[in-house]
Structure formats: structure tokens, C-alpha cells
């Protein structure tokens, strides 16, 4: 079929990706100069709370390849429990353990349905990792808690470092199961792209040798080579058009170079990240959809979640860790305290977290370390503390299950507008008791791990807010019930059969790990469904 890809940004090349902490991590280049920055969502904790200070830069990218250009590239599958939180929790602990006010539902299918698509994407974009469960055969070198997979990763995992090996040994002494995490980064030459050279500085930057997957170097060139995909850069979609008579979508309106255009289409797929997917639907009002496209059931913007990556934990060691190289996807994980991998009977929360420690140290971030109450935060004593300890601390990355709640949602801001005069997205959300309790529990576990590895002090981070996030889920949730979900099990809108939605906005649970591989697997599945059912979907 003929596919037109409308993209708000342009092409970037490896030369655009400098290993430069100031530019990537503080000035936010190149994303700082992009469309997204004019439409940063606003945030308030609840309907009567004051607005939080607005984020300075939008974390997501406007360019061909999107945020896969500068993401960390951790590439996790969800686990079986993540698809059946309600059913499994009810079975094991009783229905009363679903937190009050949560709108969580089981997915319309389980891991087995998505597994072939995870597999497809892992081989198409190139994932390095160590399998832990191939067709039920457990391999203790990998994650023993993962669901069954049909085959190994296409590449071995990224190499370890002295620090990650120290942490792995400590986890084993605790009786836990450490394993190297999966990354969309070549550990060896793969698909005509080189292996990673581990110099780092890509924690928010692209890879200038293309060892890191971005769709701009993996799937898009192959799709374009078929001559069936035309990518239109600098095309800023403003609304999706609807036939007032049939209620079907007919194409999209977009702006390019100050001119307005209309792109007709038999089928429209929205893939503009959670905030923009929701915003475009809410902005696309028509006679059949006066409250926004596919929103007659009032579900657009609902069931919003951001990953609970707050409640951090930093540790101070009495020796150098030699972390002045490497990248955030080069790390060691522990899943013993994730999902329902441990007994929650005596606990007062459900879910858990993935404990992750990694290599990667950059000068400005290193010098921004806490003094752990051992030195003043200014002057000569501070300087000498930093000089001695800049390579002696580590900040764990802990991703915790986050559930959707009835009063956490996205809508349009009543006053703040983007550069074209359209309202920006407004986030109304806060972490609830379940997430606060699991956060504190995970900090305890991480403390135990760091101390076992030789740390002399730890510092707990605050609960945090649910403002603009790189792991934003929900808003166009997938499910069989059209009263509580926007898209059906195939990713097409219940109310608009020729409108598909791609991205983590369709996910009903967050799991305890990053979203992108799941979003990619779901996208592949939606695309396959479209090709197999083209006539029915396109012609109605
Ligand atoms: C620093 C950082 C690190 C991350 N690390 C990880 C990680 O390790 N693992 C992981 O799984 N995830 C990670 N993420 C999250 C990951 O980047 C996202 O899950 C993923 O990119 C989402 O894909 P998407 O296609 O939905 O959105 P995007 O990648 O943001 O792509 C959306 C595209 O739509 C375009 N667009 C938006 N609005 C319009 C419009 N109106 N008209 C036309 N085009 C439009 C944008 O320009 C963009 O190219 C990270 C994110 C960041 C910022
Ligand atoms: S550390 Fe690896 S992924 Fe990062 S920029 Fe260098 S080669 Fe690319």
C-alpha cells in the first residue's frame, strides 16, 4: 500500500550528534529548538491544585526517527503479570487489593499474543541481550522472571563494567538474580551497523556511528527502499479530518513552511507520542465528534500514567567506580522485586520495580552530586569533597509499576496555547498511595543492594510529581470494552474504524520497565492487521 509519513521534524545525520553533555543534557539540543518545545504540557497534581512550574524543555524529539534518536535504548518486553494485573491480583490476593480509584483493566490479550511481534522487532531493530526463558527453558544468565520467548536475542548483551560486575556479585550474595539488560544498541556488527564503542555521552544524544538503533537508521530506510513509503519532513499535523456524514476520517490537515495543506487518506495512523496523540484527537472536533475525535465515550485522555521513576536512591562508595565511560543501557538489572515476582500477601501495595544500575558518568552531572550530609554544599570544603567523590557515587534507576486512576488524566489547557494558537495538553495527575508505598519498598531493596556492594551512605529521593514524562502511557487505552477504552485490541478506534493509534498511549499498564519495545511490537501488530484487513478497514 502507499504510505505517507508526515513528520514535524526533519532528517538528522550522525554529524548532528555530538558527544557533548552541555548541548545534549542541559541545552536540550536539538530537541530544544523544535515544535515540541512550544507545546510543553502544563501540569497540576489534581483538579484544585495550583499548576507546577512548567518544564523548561520538552524531552521528546521532533525529527525523523522521533525520540528513538536520543533515547537510552533499553528495550524491555512487558512481563506476563503486566497484561493481567486485575485477574492475577484477584486470584492471588482477592479483588480488594486493586487500589481504590484505580481504573486498571486486564489487557485484551496476554504476553503470548504479543510475543511474535516482540521477536520480530528485536530482530528488525537489533537488540542485544541475554535471554532468560526460551520456550520455558530457564537460563540463569538472563532474567529468570521473563515470560517465554521463542528464541535468543539477535546479539549478545553489551559488555559489563567493573562497577556492574561488582553490583552483580553483590546481588548474587543476597540471593537475587542479576542479569544484563536488553538494549537497542549493537554489541557486535549487526545489519551493516557497527558495534558500540562505549564512550558514552549519548544518555540524551544520538549515536554518531549508528550503533544505537533509531528508526531513522533501522526500519525507515528499509521501508523507504520499497518506494511505498514517502516521508514528508517539516509537516506539522494540526487536526484529523472527519466526514460529517459517515464519521470516518478522511485525512489530516497540516502546516508546512507557513502554508496549510490537506493530505487525504483512506486510513490514518496517529503516532505522535502520548501527549500529541491525545491533543490531536481533542483538537479534532466535528459534528459526529463534538468533544474530540473518537471521544463520544469520554475516554480520550483517561487512564493516563507516567512511570514512577521518582523515589530514587543515590549511594556513596569509599572507592572510585571508574564510571567515566559507558552508557545508560549498559547495566545490570534485578527483577526479584518487580511485578508479582514476590509475595505481596503481607504488604500494602501491588506491583514492584525493576532495579537498574548502569555505567555512564559525565562531568556536570557528576559534580551535581549530593554531599550525603558529609560536607557543606558550597566553598572549598564542597570543592574538595566533589574532587574526591565525583567518581564514587551512583544513582540507581528504579522503574516502578504505575496504575491508572480515575482522577489522573490529560485534557486541553484552558489558557496556555502553542505557537499556532492551539491549546497545549494539560496533565492532571499525582502518584497515589500504592505508588508511594511501592516506591519506598524499592528504595529499601536498593539500599540493601548498594550496601552489600560496599556503599557507605545512601540518599533517598522524593516521591516526585507526574509532570511531563518520557514514559507517558494511556490516554487512548486499548481494550475490548468501548465504554472504557479508545482503541480496540488491534489498535483501531472503537468509534472510528479507519483511525489507528500507535504508541504507549494505547497501553493500559506500565509494567516496571521502559515502554518503547512494547509500543513498537504493538505498532507492528496494528500494521500487520491493517495489511491483512485493508479492504474492511479502508472501505468501511
Ligand atoms: C532521554 C530519553 C531516554 C529514553 N530512554 C528510553 C529507553 O531506554 N527505553 C525506552 O523504551 N524508552 C526510552 N525513552 C522513551 C522513548 O523515547 C519513547 O517511548 C518513544 O520514543 C516513543 O515513541 P513514539 O513514536 O510514541 O514517540 P516519539 O519517538 O516522540 O515520536 C513521535 C514523532 O511524532 C512527531 N510528531 C509529533 N507531533 C506531530 C504533529 N503534530 N505532526 C507531525 N509529526 C508530529 C514527532 O516529531 C516525533 O518524530 C526515552 C526517552 C528520552 C527522552
Ligand atoms: S556509547 Fe555506543 S551507543 Fe553511545 S554514542 Fe557511543 S557508540 Fe553510540
Coordinates of C-alpha atoms and ligand atoms in Angstrom, one line a residue:
X1 CA 0.0 0.0 0.0
X2 CA 1.0 3.6 -0.4
X3 CA 2.1 5.2 2.9
X4 CA 2.7 8.9 3.5
X5 CA 4.6 9.7 6.7
X6 CA 4.0 13.2 7.9
X7 CA 6.7 14.3 10.4
X8 CA 7.0 17.6 12.1
X9 CA 10.8 17.5 12.2
X10 CA 13.5 16.9 9.5
X11 CA 16.3 14.4 8.8
X12 CA 19.2 14.5 11.2
X13 CA 22.5 12.8 10.4
X14 CA 25.2 11.2 12.7
X15 CA 27.1 14.5 12.4
X16 CA 24.3 16.2 14.3
X17 CA 25.0 14.1 17.4
X18 CA 27.9 15.5 19.3
X19 CA 29.2 13.7 22.5
X20 CA 28.6 17.0 24.4
X21 CA 27.0 17.0 27.8
X22 CA 26.2 20.7 27.8
X23 CA 24.5 20.5 24.5
X24 CA 22.6 17.3 24.9
X25 CA 21.7 17.2 28.6
X26 CA 21.4 20.9 29.5
X27 CA 20.6 22.9 26.4
X28 CA 18.5 20.0 25.0
X29 CA 19.8 20.3 21.5
X30 CA 18.4 19.6 19.0
X31 CA 15.0 19.0 20.6
X32 CA 15.1 22.4 22.3
X33 CA 14.6 24.2 19.1
X34 CA 11.7 22.0 17.9
X35 CA 7.9 22.1 17.7
X36 CA 7.5 20.1 20.9
X37 CA 9.1 22.9 22.9
X38 CA 6.3 25.3 22.0
X39 CA 3.7 22.9 23.3
X40 CA 5.1 21.6 26.6
X41 CA 2.2 20.2 28.6
X42 CA 1.2 22.0 31.8
X43 CA 0.8 20.0 35.0
X44 CA -1.2 20.2 38.2
X45 CA -1.4 17.4 40.8
X46 CA -5.2 17.4 41.0
X47 CA -8.2 19.4 39.9
X48 CA -7.9 22.0 42.6
X49 CA -4.1 22.1 42.9
X50 CA -2.0 25.0 41.6
X51 CA 0.0 24.5 38.4
X52 CA 3.5 23.1 38.8
X53 CA 6.3 25.2 37.3
X54 CA 6.3 24.5 33.5
X55 CA 9.1 22.2 32.3
X56 CA 11.9 24.2 30.6
X57 CA 12.3 21.8 27.6
X58 CA 10.2 19.0 26.2
X59 CA 12.1 15.8 26.5
X60 CA 10.8 14.3 23.2
X61 CA 12.4 14.8 19.8
X62 CA 10.9 16.3 16.6
X63 CA 12.9 14.6 13.8
X64 CA 12.6 11.7 11.5
X65 CA 13.1 8.7 13.9
X66 CA 11.5 10.6 16.7
X67 CA 12.8 10.2 20.2
X68 CA 14.4 6.8 19.3
X69 CA 17.2 9.1 18.1
X70 CA 18.3 10.2 21.6
X71 CA 16.6 7.6 23.9
X72 CA 18.6 5.4 26.2
X73 CA 17.6 2.3 24.1
X74 CA 16.7 0.0 27.0
X75 CA 14.5 -2.5 25.2
X76 CA 12.3 -4.4 27.5
X77 CA 9.4 -6.7 27.0
X78 CA 6.5 -6.5 29.4
X79 CA 6.1 -9.5 31.7
X80 CA 3.0 -11.8 31.8
X81 CA 1.7 -10.2 35.0
X82 CA 1.6 -6.7 33.4
X83 CA -1.1 -7.9 31.0
X84 CA -3.3 -9.3 33.7
X85 CA -2.9 -7.1 36.8
X86 CA -6.6 -7.4 37.8
X87 CA -7.0 -11.1 37.1
X88 CA -3.8 -12.2 38.7
X89 CA -4.1 -9.9 41.7
X90 CA -7.7 -11.0 42.3
X91 CA -6.7 -14.7 42.0
X92 CA -3.8 -14.4 44.4
X93 CA -4.9 -11.9 47.0
X94 CA -8.5 -11.0 46.4
X95 CA -10.2 -8.2 44.5
X96 CA -9.9 -5.8 47.4
X97 CA -6.2 -5.5 46.7
X98 CA -6.8 -3.4 43.5
X99 CA -6.2 0.1 44.8
X100 CA -9.2 2.2 45.4
X101 CA -9.9 4.6 42.5
X102 CA -7.8 2.7 40.0
X103 CA -9.3 2.2 36.6
X104 CA -6.8 -0.6 35.7
X105 CA -8.2 -3.4 33.4
X106 CA -6.6 -6.5 32.1
X107 CA -5.3 -6.2 28.5
X108 CA -7.5 -7.8 25.9
X109 CA -4.7 -10.4 25.4
X110 CA -1.7 -11.8 27.2
X111 CA 2.0 -11.9 26.5
X112 CA 1.7 -14.9 24.2
X113 CA -0.2 -12.8 21.7
X114 CA 2.4 -10.1 21.6
X115 CA 5.5 -12.4 21.7
X116 CA 5.8 -12.9 18.0
X117 CA 5.8 -9.2 17.5
X118 CA 8.4 -8.6 20.2
X119 CA 10.5 -11.2 18.4
X120 CA 10.0 -9.5 15.0
X121 CA 11.0 -6.1 16.4
X122 CA 14.0 -7.4 18.3
X123 CA 15.5 -8.8 15.1
X124 CA 14.4 -5.8 12.9
X125 CA 15.9 -3.0 15.0
X126 CA 18.7 -5.1 16.6
X127 CA 18.6 -5.8 20.3
X128 CA 21.5 -7.1 22.3
X129 CA 20.7 -9.0 25.5
X130 CA 20.7 -12.3 27.3
X131 CA 17.6 -14.5 27.2
X132 CA 16.4 -15.9 30.4
X133 CA 13.5 -18.1 29.3
X134 CA 13.5 -19.7 25.8
X135 CA 10.2 -21.7 25.4
X136 CA 10.1 -22.4 29.1
X137 CA 13.8 -23.3 29.4
X138 CA 15.2 -21.1 32.2
X139 CA 18.7 -19.7 31.7
X140 CA 20.1 -18.1 34.9
X141 CA 22.4 -15.9 32.8
X142 CA 19.3 -13.9 31.8
X143 CA 16.1 -12.8 33.5
X144 CA 14.6 -15.9 35.1
X145 CA 11.3 -13.9 35.6
X146 CA 10.7 -13.1 31.9
X147 CA 7.9 -14.7 30.1
X148 CA 8.7 -17.4 27.5
X149 CA 10.4 -16.2 24.3
X150 CA 10.8 -18.2 21.1
X151 CA 14.5 -17.6 20.6
X152 CA 17.6 -15.8 21.9
X153 CA 18.3 -12.1 21.2
X154 CA 20.0 -11.4 17.9
X155 CA 23.1 -10.2 19.6
X156 CA 24.9 -10.9 22.9
X157 CA 24.4 -8.3 25.7
X158 CA 26.5 -5.2 25.9
X159 CA 29.7 -5.9 27.9
X160 CA 29.7 -5.3 31.7
X161 CA 32.0 -2.9 33.6
X162 CA 34.0 -3.2 36.8
X163 CA 31.1 -1.5 38.6
X164 CA 28.2 -3.5 37.1
X165 CA 30.2 -6.7 37.9
X166 CA 30.6 -5.6 41.5
X167 CA 26.9 -5.0 41.7
X168 CA 26.1 -8.3 40.1
X169 CA 28.3 -10.2 42.6
X170 CA 26.6 -8.3 45.5
X171 CA 23.1 -9.2 44.2
X172 CA 24.1 -12.9 44.0
X173 CA 25.3 -12.8 47.6
X174 CA 21.8 -11.5 48.5
X175 CA 20.3 -14.5 46.7
X176 CA 18.9 -12.3 43.9
X177 CA 19.2 -12.8 40.2
X178 CA 21.2 -10.1 38.4
X179 CA 21.3 -10.1 34.6
X180 CA 22.4 -7.7 31.8
X181 CA 19.5 -5.7 30.4
X182 CA 18.4 -5.7 26.8
X183 CA 19.4 -2.7 24.6
X184 CA 18.7 -1.5 21.1
X185 CA 22.4 -0.9 20.7
X186 CA 24.6 -3.2 18.7
X187 CA 27.1 -5.2 20.8
X188 CA 28.6 -6.5 17.6
X189 CA 28.3 -5.5 14.0
X190 CA 24.6 -6.1 13.0
X191 CA 22.6 -5.1 9.9
X192 CA 25.6 -3.2 8.5
X193 CA 25.9 -1.0 11.6
X194 CA 28.9 -1.1 13.9
X195 CA 29.1 -2.3 17.5
X196 CA 29.0 0.2 20.3
X197 CA 32.4 1.7 21.4
X198 CA 31.2 2.6 24.9
X199 CA 32.5 6.1 25.1
X200 CA 29.1 7.4 26.4
X201 CA 27.7 10.9 26.2
X202 CA 24.6 9.5 24.5
X203 CA 22.3 9.5 27.5
X204 CA 20.2 12.2 25.8
X205 CA 22.0 12.3 22.5
X206 CA 22.1 10.4 19.3
X207 CA 24.8 7.9 18.3
X208 CA 27.2 9.3 15.7
X209 CA 28.3 5.9 14.5
X210 CA 24.8 4.4 14.3
X211 CA 25.5 1.6 16.8
X212 CA 22.3 2.7 18.6
X213 CA 19.0 1.9 16.8
X214 CA 16.8 4.7 15.9
X215 CA 14.0 4.0 13.4
X216 CA 15.8 6.6 11.2
X217 CA 18.6 4.1 10.7
X218 CA 16.8 0.7 11.1
X219 CA 13.2 0.4 9.9
X220 CA 12.6 3.6 8.0
X221 CA 15.3 3.3 5.3
X222 CA 14.1 -0.3 4.5
X223 CA 10.5 0.9 4.3
X224 CA 11.5 3.8 2.0
X225 CA 13.5 1.5 -0.2
X226 CA 10.3 -0.3 -1.2
X227 CA 9.2 3.1 -2.8
X228 CA 5.9 2.6 -0.9
X229 CA 6.7 5.0 1.9
X230 CA 7.1 8.7 1.3
X231 CA 8.3 10.7 4.3
X232 CA 7.3 14.4 4.3
X233 CA 9.5 16.3 6.7
X234 CA 8.6 19.6 8.4
X235 CA 4.9 18.7 8.2
X236 CA 3.1 19.7 11.3
X237 CA -0.3 18.0 11.6
X238 CA -2.9 20.2 13.3
X239 CA -6.1 18.2 13.1
X240 CA -7.6 14.9 11.7
X241 CA -10.4 15.5 9.2
X242 CA -13.7 13.7 9.5
X243 CA -16.6 13.0 7.1
X244 CA -19.6 14.5 8.9
X245 CA -21.9 12.0 7.3
X246 CA -20.1 8.8 8.0
X247 CA -17.9 9.8 11.0
X248 CA -14.9 8.2 9.2
X249 CA -11.6 10.0 8.9
X250 CA -10.7 11.4 5.5
X251 CA -7.1 12.6 6.1
X252 CA -5.2 15.2 8.0
X253 CA -4.6 18.9 7.9
X254 CA -1.0 20.0 8.3
X255 CA 1.1 23.1 8.1
X256 CA 4.5 23.3 6.4
X257 CA 6.6 26.4 5.7
X258 CA 3.7 28.6 6.9
X259 CA 1.3 27.1 4.3
X260 CA -1.8 24.9 5.2
X261 CA -2.2 21.6 3.4
X262 CA -4.6 18.7 3.4
X263 CA -3.4 15.1 3.0
X264 CA -6.2 12.8 2.0
X265 CA -6.1 9.2 3.3
X266 CA -8.2 6.0 3.4
X267 CA -6.7 5.2 6.8
X268 CA -5.0 7.5 9.3
X269 CA -2.5 6.2 11.9
X270 CA -1.6 8.6 14.7
X271 CA 1.9 8.1 16.1
X272 CA 2.9 11.4 17.6
X273 CA 3.6 10.3 21.2
X274 CA 1.1 10.2 24.1
X275 CA 0.6 13.9 24.7
X276 CA 0.2 14.8 21.0
X277 CA -1.9 11.7 20.2
X278 CA -4.4 12.9 22.8
X279 CA -4.1 16.6 21.9
X280 CA -4.7 15.9 18.2
X281 CA -7.8 13.8 19.0
X282 CA -9.2 16.5 21.4
X283 CA -8.5 19.3 18.8
X284 CA -10.2 17.4 16.0
X285 CA -13.8 18.3 16.8
X286 CA -16.6 17.7 14.2
X287 CA -20.3 17.2 14.1
X288 CA -20.1 13.4 14.8
X289 CA -17.5 14.0 17.5
X290 CA -18.2 17.4 19.2
X291 CA -15.9 16.5 22.2
X292 CA -13.0 15.5 20.0
X293 CA -12.3 12.6 17.7
X294 CA -13.3 9.2 18.9
X295 CA -14.3 10.7 22.2
X296 CA -18.0 10.2 22.4
X297 CA -17.5 7.8 25.3
X298 CA -15.3 10.4 27.0
X299 CA -12.3 8.2 27.2
X300 CA -9.7 10.3 25.3
X301 CA -7.1 11.4 27.9
X302 CA -8.3 9.0 30.5
X303 CA -6.2 6.2 32.3
X304 CA -3.0 8.4 32.0
X305 CA 0.1 7.2 33.8
X306 CA 3.7 8.1 33.9
X307 CA 6.3 5.7 35.1
X308 CA 7.2 6.1 38.7
X309 CA 10.9 6.6 38.3
X310 CA 11.0 9.1 41.2
X311 CA 11.8 7.8 44.7
X312 CA 15.4 7.4 43.5
X313 CA 18.3 6.2 45.5
X314 CA 21.9 7.5 45.4
X315 CA 24.8 5.8 47.0
X316 CA 28.3 6.8 48.0
X317 CA 31.2 4.4 47.9
X318 CA 34.6 4.7 49.6
X319 CA 36.5 3.9 46.3
X320 CA 36.4 5.0 42.7
X321 CA 33.9 3.3 40.5
X322 CA 35.6 4.1 37.1
X323 CA 32.3 5.0 35.5
X324 CA 33.7 7.8 33.3
X325 CA 32.6 5.9 30.2
X326 CA 29.7 3.7 29.1
X327 CA 26.0 4.4 28.6
X328 CA 22.8 4.0 30.5
X329 CA 21.7 0.9 28.6
X330 CA 24.9 -0.8 29.7
X331 CA 23.8 -2.1 33.1
X332 CA 22.7 -4.8 35.5
X333 CA 19.1 -5.4 36.5
X334 CA 17.3 -7.3 39.3
X335 CA 13.7 -8.3 38.8
X336 CA 13.2 -10.2 42.1
X337 CA 11.1 -7.2 43.4
X338 CA 9.2 -6.4 40.1
X339 CA 5.6 -7.2 39.2
X340 CA 4.3 -10.0 41.3
X341 CA 7.6 -11.9 41.4
X342 CA 7.4 -11.8 45.2
X343 CA 4.7 -12.4 47.8
X344 CA 2.6 -9.3 48.4
X345 CA 0.3 -11.0 51.0
X346 CA 1.8 -9.1 53.9
X347 CA 2.3 -5.9 52.0
X348 CA 0.0 -2.9 51.4
X349 CA 0.7 -2.4 47.7
X350 CA 0.7 -4.3 44.4
X351 CA 3.3 -4.3 41.7
X352 CA 7.0 -3.5 42.2
X353 CA 10.0 -2.3 40.4
X354 CA 13.0 -3.1 38.2
X355 CA 16.3 -2.3 39.9
X356 CA 18.8 -1.0 37.4
X357 CA 22.4 0.3 37.8
X358 CA 24.5 1.4 34.9
X359 CA 27.7 2.8 33.7
X360 CA 27.8 6.4 32.3
X361 CA 29.3 9.4 34.1
X362 CA 29.5 13.0 32.7
X363 CA 31.3 15.9 34.4
X364 CA 28.4 18.2 35.0
X365 CA 26.1 15.5 36.3
X366 CA 28.9 14.1 38.4
X367 CA 29.6 17.4 40.1
X368 CA 25.9 17.9 40.7
X369 CA 26.1 15.0 43.3
X370 CA 24.7 15.2 46.8
X371 CA 27.3 15.6 49.6
X372 CA 25.3 12.9 51.6
X373 CA 25.4 15.3 54.6
X374 CA 29.2 14.9 54.8
X375 CA 30.3 18.3 53.5
X376 CA 28.8 21.8 53.0
X377 CA 27.2 22.5 49.6
X378 CA 29.5 25.4 48.7
X379 CA 33.0 26.7 49.1
X380 CA 36.4 25.0 49.4
X381 CA 35.2 22.0 51.5
X382 CA 32.5 21.3 48.9
X383 CA 35.0 21.5 46.1
X384 CA 37.4 19.1 47.7
X385 CA 34.5 16.7 48.5
X386 CA 33.4 16.7 44.9
X387 CA 37.0 16.3 43.7
X388 CA 37.4 13.2 45.8
X389 CA 33.9 11.7 45.3
X390 CA 32.7 12.6 41.8
X391 CA 33.5 9.0 40.7
X392 CA 32.4 7.4 43.9
X393 CA 28.6 7.7 43.7
X394 CA 25.9 6.1 41.7
X395 CA 22.2 6.9 41.2
X396 CA 20.0 3.8 40.6
X397 CA 17.3 3.9 38.0
X398 CA 14.2 2.2 39.5
X399 CA 11.1 1.9 37.3
X400 CA 8.1 1.0 39.3
X401 CA 4.6 -0.2 38.3
X402 CA 2.2 2.7 38.0
X403 CA -1.5 2.1 37.8
X404 CA -4.1 4.3 36.1
X405 CA -6.6 6.2 38.4
X406 CA -9.9 7.9 37.6
X407 CA -8.6 11.4 38.6
X408 CA -5.3 11.1 36.7
X409 CA -5.9 12.3 33.1
X410 CA -5.0 14.5 30.2
X411 CA -7.1 17.3 28.6
X412 CA -6.6 20.6 26.8
X413 CA -5.3 23.5 28.8
X414 CA -7.9 26.3 29.0
X415 CA -5.4 29.1 28.7
X416 CA -1.9 28.0 27.5
X417 CA -1.5 27.9 23.7
X418 CA 1.2 26.7 21.3
X419 CA 2.9 28.8 18.6
X420 CA -0.1 28.2 16.2
X421 CA -2.6 29.2 18.8
X422 CA -3.9 25.7 19.7
X423 CA -4.3 24.7 23.4
X424 CA -1.5 22.6 24.8
X425 CA -2.1 19.4 26.7
X426 CA -2.8 19.6 30.4
X427 CA -1.7 16.9 32.8
X428 CA -3.7 16.4 36.0
X429 CA -2.0 13.6 37.9
X430 CA -0.3 12.6 41.0
X431 CA 1.2 9.4 42.4
X432 CA -1.2 7.6 44.7
X433 CA -0.7 5.6 47.9
X434 CA 0.1 2.3 46.0
X435 CA 2.9 4.0 44.0
X436 CA 4.3 5.8 47.0
X437 CA 4.4 2.6 49.0
X438 CA 6.0 0.6 46.3
X439 CA 8.5 3.4 45.8
X440 CA 9.5 3.3 49.5
X441 CA 9.8 -0.5 49.3
X442 CA 12.0 -0.4 46.3
X443 CA 14.3 2.2 47.9
X444 CA 14.7 -0.2 50.8
X445 CA 15.7 -3.0 48.4
X446 CA 18.1 -0.8 46.5
X447 CA 19.7 0.3 49.8
X448 CA 20.2 -3.3 50.7
X449 CA 21.9 -3.9 47.3
X450 CA 24.1 -0.8 47.4
X451 CA 25.2 -1.6 51.0
X452 CA 26.1 -5.2 50.1
X453 CA 28.2 -3.8 47.3
X454 CA 30.2 -1.7 49.7
X455 CA 28.4 1.7 49.8
X456 CA 28.9 3.8 52.9
X457 CA 25.9 6.1 52.6
X458 CA 22.7 6.3 50.6
X459 CA 20.3 9.1 50.0
X460 CA 16.6 8.7 49.2
X461 CA 15.0 10.9 46.5
X462 CA 11.5 12.4 47.0
X463 CA 8.2 10.9 45.7
X464 CA 8.2 13.4 42.8
X465 CA 5.4 14.7 40.6
X466 CA 3.7 13.3 37.5
X467 CA 4.6 16.1 35.1
X468 CA 5.8 15.7 31.5
X469 CA 7.4 12.3 31.2
X470 CA 9.4 10.3 28.7
X471 CA 7.4 7.3 29.7
X472 CA 3.8 8.6 29.4
X473 CA 1.1 5.9 29.0
X474 CA -2.6 5.8 28.4
X475 CA -5.0 8.5 27.1
X476 CA -6.1 6.3 24.2
X477 CA -6.2 2.9 26.0
X478 CA -6.6 -0.4 24.2
X479 CA -9.4 -2.8 25.3
X480 CA -12.5 -4.7 24.2
X481 CA -14.9 -2.5 26.2
X482 CA -15.7 0.6 24.1
X483 CA -17.2 2.4 27.1
X484 CA -13.8 2.4 28.9
X485 CA -11.2 2.3 26.0
X486 CA -10.5 4.3 22.9
X487 CA -8.9 1.6 20.7
X488 CA -9.8 -2.0 20.2
X489 CA -7.5 -4.9 20.6
X490 CA -5.9 -4.2 17.2
X491 CA -5.2 -0.5 17.9
X492 CA -8.1 0.9 15.8
X493 CA -10.5 3.4 17.4
X494 CA -13.8 1.8 18.6
X495 CA -15.7 4.9 17.3
X496 CA -13.7 5.4 14.1
X497 CA -12.8 2.2 12.3
X498 CA -10.3 3.7 9.9
X499 CA -8.3 5.5 12.6
X500 CA -5.4 3.6 14.2
X501 CA -3.3 4.8 17.1
X502 CA 0.3 3.8 17.8
X503 CA 2.5 4.4 20.8
X504 CA 2.4 3.9 24.6
X505 CA -0.9 5.9 24.7
X506 CA -2.7 2.6 24.0
X507 CA -1.0 0.7 26.9
X508 CA -3.3 0.1 29.9
X509 CA -0.5 -0.8 32.3
X510 CA 3.1 0.5 32.6
X511 CA 4.9 -2.6 33.8
X512 CA 8.2 -1.9 35.6
X513 CA 10.3 -1.2 32.6
X514 CA 10.6 1.2 29.7
X515 CA 7.8 1.3 27.1
X516 CA 9.4 1.5 23.6
X517 CA 9.8 -2.1 22.6
X518 CA 6.2 -2.8 23.6
X519 CA 5.0 0.3 21.6
X520 CA 7.0 -1.0 18.6
X521 CA 5.6 -4.5 18.9
X522 CA 2.1 -3.2 19.2
X523 CA 2.7 -0.9 16.2
X524 CA 3.9 -3.9 14.1
X525 CA 0.8 -5.8 15.1
X526 CA -1.5 -3.0 14.2
X527 CA 0.2 -2.5 10.8
X528 CA 0.0 -6.2 10.1
X529 CA -3.7 -6.3 11.0
X530 CA -4.2 -3.3 8.6
X531 CA -2.5 -5.0 5.7
X532 CA -4.5 -8.2 6.2
X533 CA -7.8 -6.4 6.6
X534 CA -7.2 -3.4 4.3
X535 CA -10.4 -3.5 2.4
X536 CA -12.6 -3.8 5.5
X537 CA -10.8 -1.0 7.4
X538 CA -10.2 1.3 4.4
X539 CA -13.5 1.0 2.7
X540 CA -15.8 0.5 5.8
Ligands
LIG1 C1 16.3 10.8 27.2 C2 15.3 9.7 26.9 C3 15.6 8.4 27.2 C4 14.7 7.4 27.0 N1 15.1 6.1 27.2 C5 14.3 5.1 26.9 C6 14.8 3.7 27.0 O1 15.9 3.5 27.4 N2 13.9 2.8 26.7 C7 12.7 3.0 26.2 O2 11.9 2.1 26.0 N3 12.2 4.3 26.1 C8 13.0 5.3 26.4 N4 12.6 6.6 26.2 C9 11.2 6.8 25.8 C10 11.1 6.6 24.3 O3 11.9 7.6 23.6 C11 9.7 6.7 23.8 O4 8.9 5.6 24.4 C12 9.5 6.6 22.3 O5 10.3 7.4 21.6 C13 8.1 6.8 22.0 O6 7.9 6.6 20.6 P1 6.7 7.4 19.8 O7 6.9 7.1 18.4 O8 5.4 7.2 20.5 O9 7.0 9.0 20.1 P2 8.3 9.8 19.5 O10 9.5 8.9 19.5 O11 8.4 11.0 20.4 O12 7.9 10.1 18.0 C14 6.8 10.9 17.8 C15 7.1 11.6 16.4 O13 5.9 12.3 16.0 C16 6.2 13.6 15.6 N5 5.1 14.5 15.8 C17 4.6 14.9 17.0 N6 3.6 15.7 16.8 C18 3.4 15.8 15.4 C19 2.5 16.5 14.6 N7 1.5 17.3 15.2 N8 2.6 16.5 13.3 C20 3.6 15.7 12.7 N9 4.5 15.0 13.5 C21 4.4 15.0 14.8 C22 7.4 14.0 16.4 O14 8.2 15.0 15.7 C23 8.2 12.6 16.5 O15 9.1 12.4 15.5 C24 13.4 7.7 26.5 C25 13.1 9.0 26.2 C26 14.0 10.0 26.4 C27 13.6 11.4 26.1
LIG2 S1 28.4 4.8 23.6 FE1 27.7 3.4 22.0 S2 25.6 4.0 21.6 FE2 26.5 5.7 22.7 S3 27.2 7.1 21.1 FE3 29.0 5.7 21.6 S4 28.8 4.0 20.1 FE4 26.9 5.1 20.1

